Amino acid sequence: MTAAISRFPVPSLSDLPEDIRARIEATAAKSGFVPNVMLALAHRPDEFRAFFAYHDALMAKDGGLSKAEREMIVVATSAANQCQYCVIAHGAVLRIRAKNPLIADQIATNYRKADLTPRQRAMLDFAMKVALSSHQIEDEDYTLLLDHGFSREDCWDIAAIAAFFGMSNRLANSLAFRPNDEFYRMGRE
């Protein structure tokens, strides 16, 4: 029996608009499979486009945060939001980007005990505050990040990634997105 990947209908690739089908096919060619989140979000093409445009603007850009650090933010905040899909999928990407088979599990379980630099710990402390108590953020939170070598633009990125994935976590949880089995094995050897 195959478990559903969403509580909503998943369209077939042949029924999708060309731009979305091309994006999904390109991802499949690169990774060897189609991430379930893409199929699930394709149920609403306009939202698919908006979601992945903002995702890419945050996660694929150059800047003071490495791609691995961006994934650390996703894994830590997604664990706090109990989002199985994002912890599993982005944990796989983190293991690959960090070239460390342990780091994603460490961060998802308790980032405070993970093998992180003081800079990364400060980054995740701030990201968690954005995810769980953003109403309590003060200038001192930014000062601490600046003291660890982050730029003001890096601070924006940390906040935006935590906030975007808070939305993503809530959507994935409420719509019951199921992680692909392939993610569990990625980056472990």
PDB file of C-alpha atoms in Angstrom:
ATOM      1  CA  MET A   1       0.000   0.000   0.000  1.00  0.00           C
ATOM      2  CA  THR A   2       1.339   3.405  -0.944  1.00  0.00           C
ATOM      3  CA  ALA A   3       0.635   6.233   1.484  1.00  0.00           C
ATOM      4  CA  ALA A   4      -0.819   9.468   0.155  1.00  0.00           C
ATOM      5  CA  ILE A   5       1.612  12.372  -0.139  1.00  0.00           C
ATOM      6  CA  SER A   6      -1.042  15.021   0.580  1.00  0.00           C
ATOM      7  CA  ARG A   7      -4.585  15.373   1.841  1.00  0.00           C
ATOM      8  CA  PHE A   8      -5.437  17.007  -1.493  1.00  0.00           C
ATOM      9  CA  PRO A   9      -5.390  15.633  -5.036  1.00  0.00           C
ATOM     10  CA  VAL A  10      -1.995  15.441  -6.699  1.00  0.00           C
ATOM     11  CA  PRO A  11      -2.122  16.347 -10.381  1.00  0.00           C
ATOM     12  CA  SER A  12      -0.375  14.267 -12.997  1.00  0.00           C
ATOM     13  CA  LEU A  13       2.646  15.838 -14.656  1.00  0.00           C
ATOM     14  CA  SER A  14       0.911  15.825 -18.023  1.00  0.00           C
ATOM     15  CA  ASP A  15      -1.888  18.026 -16.647  1.00  0.00           C
ATOM     16  CA  LEU A  16       0.418  20.732 -15.284  1.00  0.00           C
ATOM     17  CA  PRO A  17       1.282  24.053 -16.915  1.00  0.00           C
ATOM     18  CA  GLU A  18       4.496  23.822 -18.937  1.00  0.00           C
ATOM     19  CA  ASP A  19       6.611  25.976 -16.589  1.00  0.00           C
ATOM     20  CA  ILE A  20       5.702  23.877 -13.553  1.00  0.00           C
ATOM     21  CA  ARG A  21       6.190  20.594 -15.391  1.00  0.00           C
ATOM     22  CA  ALA A  22       9.613  21.809 -16.600  1.00  0.00           C
ATOM     23  CA  ARG A  23      10.629  22.792 -13.056  1.00  0.00           C
ATOM     24  CA  ILE A  24       9.578  19.425 -11.662  1.00  0.00           C
ATOM     25  CA  GLU A  25      11.305  17.514 -14.462  1.00  0.00           C
ATOM     26  CA  ALA A  26      14.523  19.498 -13.974  1.00  0.00           C
ATOM     27  CA  THR A  27      14.489  18.701 -10.261  1.00  0.00           C
ATOM     28  CA  ALA A  28      13.879  15.020 -10.971  1.00  0.00           C
ATOM     29  CA  ALA A  29      16.746  14.951 -13.479  1.00  0.00           C
ATOM     30  CA  LYS A  30      19.104  16.456 -10.885  1.00  0.00           C
ATOM     31  CA  SER A  31      18.024  14.466  -7.814  1.00  0.00           C
ATOM     32  CA  GLY A  32      16.766  11.242  -9.375  1.00  0.00           C
ATOM     33  CA  PHE A  33      13.243  11.647  -7.978  1.00  0.00           C
ATOM     34  CA  VAL A  34      10.460  14.216  -7.674  1.00  0.00           C
ATOM     35  CA  PRO A  35      10.172  15.690  -4.174  1.00  0.00           C
ATOM     36  CA  ASN A  36       6.629  15.147  -2.940  1.00  0.00           C
ATOM     37  CA  VAL A  37       6.309  18.802  -1.924  1.00  0.00           C
ATOM     38  CA  MET A  38       6.481  19.783  -5.582  1.00  0.00           C
ATOM     39  CA  LEU A  39       3.730  17.390  -6.578  1.00  0.00           C
ATOM     40  CA  ALA A  40       1.558  18.401  -3.634  1.00  0.00           C
ATOM     41  CA  LEU A  41       1.947  22.138  -4.233  1.00  0.00           C
ATOM     42  CA  ALA A  42       1.276  21.687  -7.963  1.00  0.00           C
ATOM     43  CA  HIS A  43      -2.375  21.266  -6.940  1.00  0.00           C
ATOM     44  CA  ARG A  44      -2.423  25.094  -6.970  1.00  0.00           C
ATOM     45  CA  PRO A  45      -0.133  26.320  -9.767  1.00  0.00           C
ATOM     46  CA  ASP A  46      -0.090  30.014  -8.811  1.00  0.00           C
ATOM     47  CA  GLU A  47       0.858  29.171  -5.245  1.00  0.00           C
ATOM     48  CA  PHE A  48       3.468  26.681  -6.473  1.00  0.00           C
ATOM     49  CA  ARG A  49       5.118  29.475  -8.477  1.00  0.00           C
ATOM     50  CA  ALA A  50       5.014  31.949  -5.583  1.00  0.00           C
ATOM     51  CA  PHE A  51       6.273  29.411  -3.060  1.00  0.00           C
ATOM     52  CA  PHE A  52       9.257  28.332  -5.123  1.00  0.00           C
ATOM     53  CA  ALA A  53      10.110  31.882  -6.208  1.00  0.00           C
ATOM     54  CA  TYR A  54      10.465  32.937  -2.576  1.00  0.00           C
ATOM     55  CA  HIS A  55      12.129  29.650  -1.621  1.00  0.00           C
ATOM     56  CA  ASP A  56      14.759  30.165  -4.302  1.00  0.00           C
ATOM     57  CA  ALA A  57      15.239  33.838  -3.411  1.00  0.00           C
ATOM     58  CA  LEU A  58      16.108  32.793   0.143  1.00  0.00           C
ATOM     59  CA  MET A  59      17.870  29.477  -0.281  1.00  0.00           C
ATOM     60  CA  ALA A  60      19.785  29.754  -3.567  1.00  0.00           C
ATOM     61  CA  LYS A  61      21.300  33.201  -3.188  1.00  0.00           C
ATOM     62  CA  ASP A  62      24.859  34.176  -2.454  1.00  0.00           C
ATOM     63  CA  GLY A  63      25.576  36.032   0.746  1.00  0.00           C
ATOM     64  CA  GLY A  64      27.113  35.786   4.176  1.00  0.00           C
ATOM     65  CA  LEU A  65      25.267  32.576   4.998  1.00  0.00           C
ATOM     66  CA  SER A  66      26.489  29.388   3.410  1.00  0.00           C
ATOM     67  CA  LYS A  67      23.972  27.083   1.778  1.00  0.00           C
ATOM     68  CA  ALA A  68      24.574  24.619   4.622  1.00  0.00           C
ATOM     69  CA  GLU A  69      23.836  27.319   7.226  1.00  0.00           C
ATOM     70  CA  ARG A  70      20.595  28.158   5.432  1.00  0.00           C
ATOM     71  CA  GLU A  71      19.607  24.497   5.676  1.00  0.00           C
ATOM     72  CA  MET A  72      20.554  24.461   9.380  1.00  0.00           C
ATOM     73  CA  ILE A  73      17.963  27.188   9.954  1.00  0.00           C
ATOM     74  CA  VAL A  74      15.324  25.167   8.137  1.00  0.00           C
ATOM     75  CA  VAL A  75      16.057  21.973  10.046  1.00  0.00           C
ATOM     76  CA  ALA A  76      16.151  23.626  13.492  1.00  0.00           C
ATOM     77  CA  THR A  77      12.990  25.674  13.054  1.00  0.00           C
ATOM     78  CA  SER A  78      11.137  22.855  11.295  1.00  0.00           C
ATOM     79  CA  ALA A  79      11.967  20.540  14.192  1.00  0.00           C
ATOM     80  CA  ALA A  80      10.564  23.123  16.605  1.00  0.00           C
ATOM     81  CA  ASN A  81       7.416  23.294  14.459  1.00  0.00           C
ATOM     82  CA  GLN A  82       7.250  19.480  14.332  1.00  0.00           C
ATOM     83  CA  CYS A  83       7.254  19.420  10.533  1.00  0.00           C
ATOM     84  CA  GLN A  84       8.275  15.936   9.503  1.00  0.00           C
ATOM     85  CA  TYR A  85       8.458  16.788   5.804  1.00  0.00           C
ATOM     86  CA  CYS A  86      10.853  19.714   6.178  1.00  0.00           C
ATOM     87  CA  VAL A  87      13.043  18.072   8.817  1.00  0.00           C
ATOM     88  CA  ILE A  88      13.496  14.985   6.648  1.00  0.00           C
ATOM     89  CA  ALA A  89      13.854  16.717   3.264  1.00  0.00           C
ATOM     90  CA  HIS A  90      16.031  19.613   4.389  1.00  0.00           C
ATOM     91  CA  GLY A  91      17.957  17.359   6.734  1.00  0.00           C
ATOM     92  CA  ALA A  92      19.000  15.371   3.661  1.00  0.00           C
ATOM     93  CA  VAL A  93      20.078  18.524   1.861  1.00  0.00           C
ATOM     94  CA  LEU A  94      21.946  19.718   4.975  1.00  0.00           C
ATOM     95  CA  ARG A  95      23.885  16.459   5.255  1.00  0.00           C
ATOM     96  CA  ILE A  96      24.988  16.843   1.652  1.00  0.00           C
ATOM     97  CA  ARG A  97      25.809  20.557   1.814  1.00  0.00           C
ATOM     98  CA  ALA A  98      27.654  20.268   5.126  1.00  0.00           C
ATOM     99  CA  LYS A  99      29.331  17.010   4.054  1.00  0.00           C
ATOM    100  CA  ASN A 100      28.431  15.717   7.500  1.00  0.00           C
ATOM    101  CA  PRO A 101      26.137  12.697   7.972  1.00  0.00           C
ATOM    102  CA  LEU A 102      25.465  13.576  11.635  1.00  0.00           C
ATOM    103  CA  ILE A 103      24.665  17.279  11.642  1.00  0.00           C
ATOM    104  CA  ALA A 104      21.025  17.177  10.538  1.00  0.00           C
ATOM    105  CA  ASP A 105      20.057  14.639  13.208  1.00  0.00           C
ATOM    106  CA  GLN A 106      21.945  16.619  15.849  1.00  0.00           C
ATOM    107  CA  ILE A 107      20.218  19.872  14.913  1.00  0.00           C
ATOM    108  CA  ALA A 108      16.767  18.321  14.592  1.00  0.00           C
ATOM    109  CA  THR A 109      17.035  16.653  17.988  1.00  0.00           C
ATOM    110  CA  ASN A 110      18.614  19.532  19.935  1.00  0.00           C
ATOM    111  CA  TYR A 111      20.620  22.156  18.064  1.00  0.00           C
ATOM    112  CA  ARG A 112      22.072  23.416  21.369  1.00  0.00           C
ATOM    113  CA  LYS A 113      24.049  20.162  21.655  1.00  0.00           C
ATOM    114  CA  ALA A 114      24.971  19.875  17.973  1.00  0.00           C
ATOM    115  CA  ASP A 115      28.516  20.219  16.692  1.00  0.00           C
ATOM    116  CA  LEU A 116      28.207  23.901  15.742  1.00  0.00           C
ATOM    117  CA  THR A 117      30.475  26.899  15.821  1.00  0.00           C
ATOM    118  CA  PRO A 118      29.537  29.718  18.232  1.00  0.00           C
ATOM    119  CA  ARG A 119      28.521  31.738  15.147  1.00  0.00           C
ATOM    120  CA  GLN A 120      26.146  29.004  13.959  1.00  0.00           C
ATOM    121  CA  ARG A 121      24.722  28.620  17.458  1.00  0.00           C
ATOM    122  CA  ALA A 122      23.973  32.367  17.594  1.00  0.00           C
ATOM    123  CA  MET A 123      22.359  32.115  14.149  1.00  0.00           C
ATOM    124  CA  LEU A 124      20.093  29.261  15.275  1.00  0.00           C
ATOM    125  CA  ASP A 125      19.265  30.957  18.584  1.00  0.00           C
ATOM    126  CA  PHE A 126      18.012  33.947  16.590  1.00  0.00           C
ATOM    127  CA  ALA A 127      16.193  31.783  14.036  1.00  0.00           C
ATOM    128  CA  MET A 128      14.415  29.938  16.838  1.00  0.00           C
ATOM    129  CA  LYS A 129      13.376  33.232  18.388  1.00  0.00           C
ATOM    130  CA  VAL A 130      11.915  34.267  15.033  1.00  0.00           C
ATOM    131  CA  ALA A 131      10.120  30.922  14.753  1.00  0.00           C
ATOM    132  CA  LEU A 132       8.756  30.727  18.285  1.00  0.00           C
ATOM    133  CA  SER A 133       8.644  34.211  19.837  1.00  0.00           C
ATOM    134  CA  SER A 134       9.261  36.864  17.207  1.00  0.00           C
ATOM    135  CA  HIS A 135       7.320  39.403  19.254  1.00  0.00           C
ATOM    136  CA  GLN A 136      10.226  39.364  21.741  1.00  0.00           C
ATOM    137  CA  ILE A 137      12.987  40.260  19.249  1.00  0.00           C
ATOM    138  CA  GLU A 138      14.917  43.352  20.285  1.00  0.00           C
ATOM    139  CA  ASP A 139      17.867  45.345  19.002  1.00  0.00           C
ATOM    140  CA  GLU A 140      20.146  43.322  21.278  1.00  0.00           C
ATOM    141  CA  ASP A 141      19.341  40.202  19.275  1.00  0.00           C
ATOM    142  CA  TYR A 142      20.735  41.899  16.186  1.00  0.00           C
ATOM    143  CA  THR A 143      23.754  43.206  18.089  1.00  0.00           C
ATOM    144  CA  LEU A 144      24.627  39.659  19.126  1.00  0.00           C
ATOM    145  CA  LEU A 145      24.480  38.490  15.497  1.00  0.00           C
ATOM    146  CA  LEU A 146      26.607  41.419  14.345  1.00  0.00           C
ATOM    147  CA  ASP A 147      29.131  40.580  17.085  1.00  0.00           C
ATOM    148  CA  HIS A 148      29.383  37.077  15.559  1.00  0.00           C
ATOM    149  CA  GLY A 149      30.271  38.519  12.156  1.00  0.00           C
ATOM    150  CA  PHE A 150      26.873  38.526  10.471  1.00  0.00           C
ATOM    151  CA  SER A 151      25.947  41.521   8.351  1.00  0.00           C
ATOM    152  CA  ARG A 152      22.588  43.266   8.642  1.00  0.00           C
ATOM    153  CA  GLU A 153      21.598  41.580   5.373  1.00  0.00           C
ATOM    154  CA  ASP A 154      22.544  38.199   6.871  1.00  0.00           C
ATOM    155  CA  CYS A 155      20.258  38.987   9.820  1.00  0.00           C
ATOM    156  CA  TRP A 156      17.418  39.630   7.377  1.00  0.00           C
ATOM    157  CA  ASP A 157      18.140  36.312   5.661  1.00  0.00           C
ATOM    158  CA  ILE A 158      18.072  34.399   8.953  1.00  0.00           C
ATOM    159  CA  ALA A 159      14.745  35.977   9.885  1.00  0.00           C
ATOM    160  CA  ALA A 160      13.239  35.493   6.429  1.00  0.00           C
ATOM    161  CA  ILE A 161      14.253  31.828   6.207  1.00  0.00           C
ATOM    162  CA  ALA A 162      12.839  31.077   9.662  1.00  0.00           C
ATOM    163  CA  ALA A 163       9.626  32.945   8.847  1.00  0.00           C
ATOM    164  CA  PHE A 164       9.159  31.406   5.397  1.00  0.00           C
ATOM    165  CA  PHE A 165       9.651  27.908   6.700  1.00  0.00           C
ATOM    166  CA  GLY A 166       7.250  28.608   9.559  1.00  0.00           C
ATOM    167  CA  MET A 167       4.630  29.093   6.860  1.00  0.00           C
ATOM    168  CA  SER A 168       5.893  26.081   4.943  1.00  0.00           C
ATOM    169  CA  ASN A 169       5.846  23.909   8.091  1.00  0.00           C
ATOM    170  CA  ARG A 170       2.272  24.840   8.849  1.00  0.00           C
ATOM    171  CA  LEU A 171       1.184  24.146   5.295  1.00  0.00           C
ATOM    172  CA  ALA A 172       3.026  20.811   5.141  1.00  0.00           C
ATOM    173  CA  ASN A 173       1.613  19.741   8.505  1.00  0.00           C
ATOM    174  CA  SER A 174      -1.974  20.734   7.780  1.00  0.00           C
ATOM    175  CA  LEU A 175      -1.969  19.222   4.282  1.00  0.00           C
ATOM    176  CA  ALA A 176      -0.087  16.086   5.446  1.00  0.00           C
ATOM    177  CA  PHE A 177       2.851  16.258   3.042  1.00  0.00           C
ATOM    178  CA  ARG A 178       4.784  12.998   3.218  1.00  0.00           C
ATOM    179  CA  PRO A 179       8.568  13.002   2.764  1.00  0.00           C
ATOM    180  CA  ASN A 180       9.971  10.867  -0.025  1.00  0.00           C
ATOM    181  CA  ASP A 181      11.684   7.700   1.154  1.00  0.00           C
ATOM    182  CA  GLU A 182      14.785   8.760  -0.822  1.00  0.00           C
ATOM    183  CA  PHE A 183      15.433  11.659   1.571  1.00  0.00           C
ATOM    184  CA  TYR A 184      16.078   9.339   4.504  1.00  0.00           C
ATOM    185  CA  ARG A 185      19.143   7.815   2.853  1.00  0.00           C
ATOM    186  CA  MET A 186      20.682  10.915   1.283  1.00  0.00           C
ATOM    187  CA  GLY A 187      24.024  12.124   2.616  1.00  0.00           C
ATOM    188  CA  ARG A 188      24.421   9.424   5.217  1.00  0.00           C
ATOM    189  CA  GLU A 189      27.412   7.626   3.681  1.00  0.00           C
TER     190      GLU A 189
END
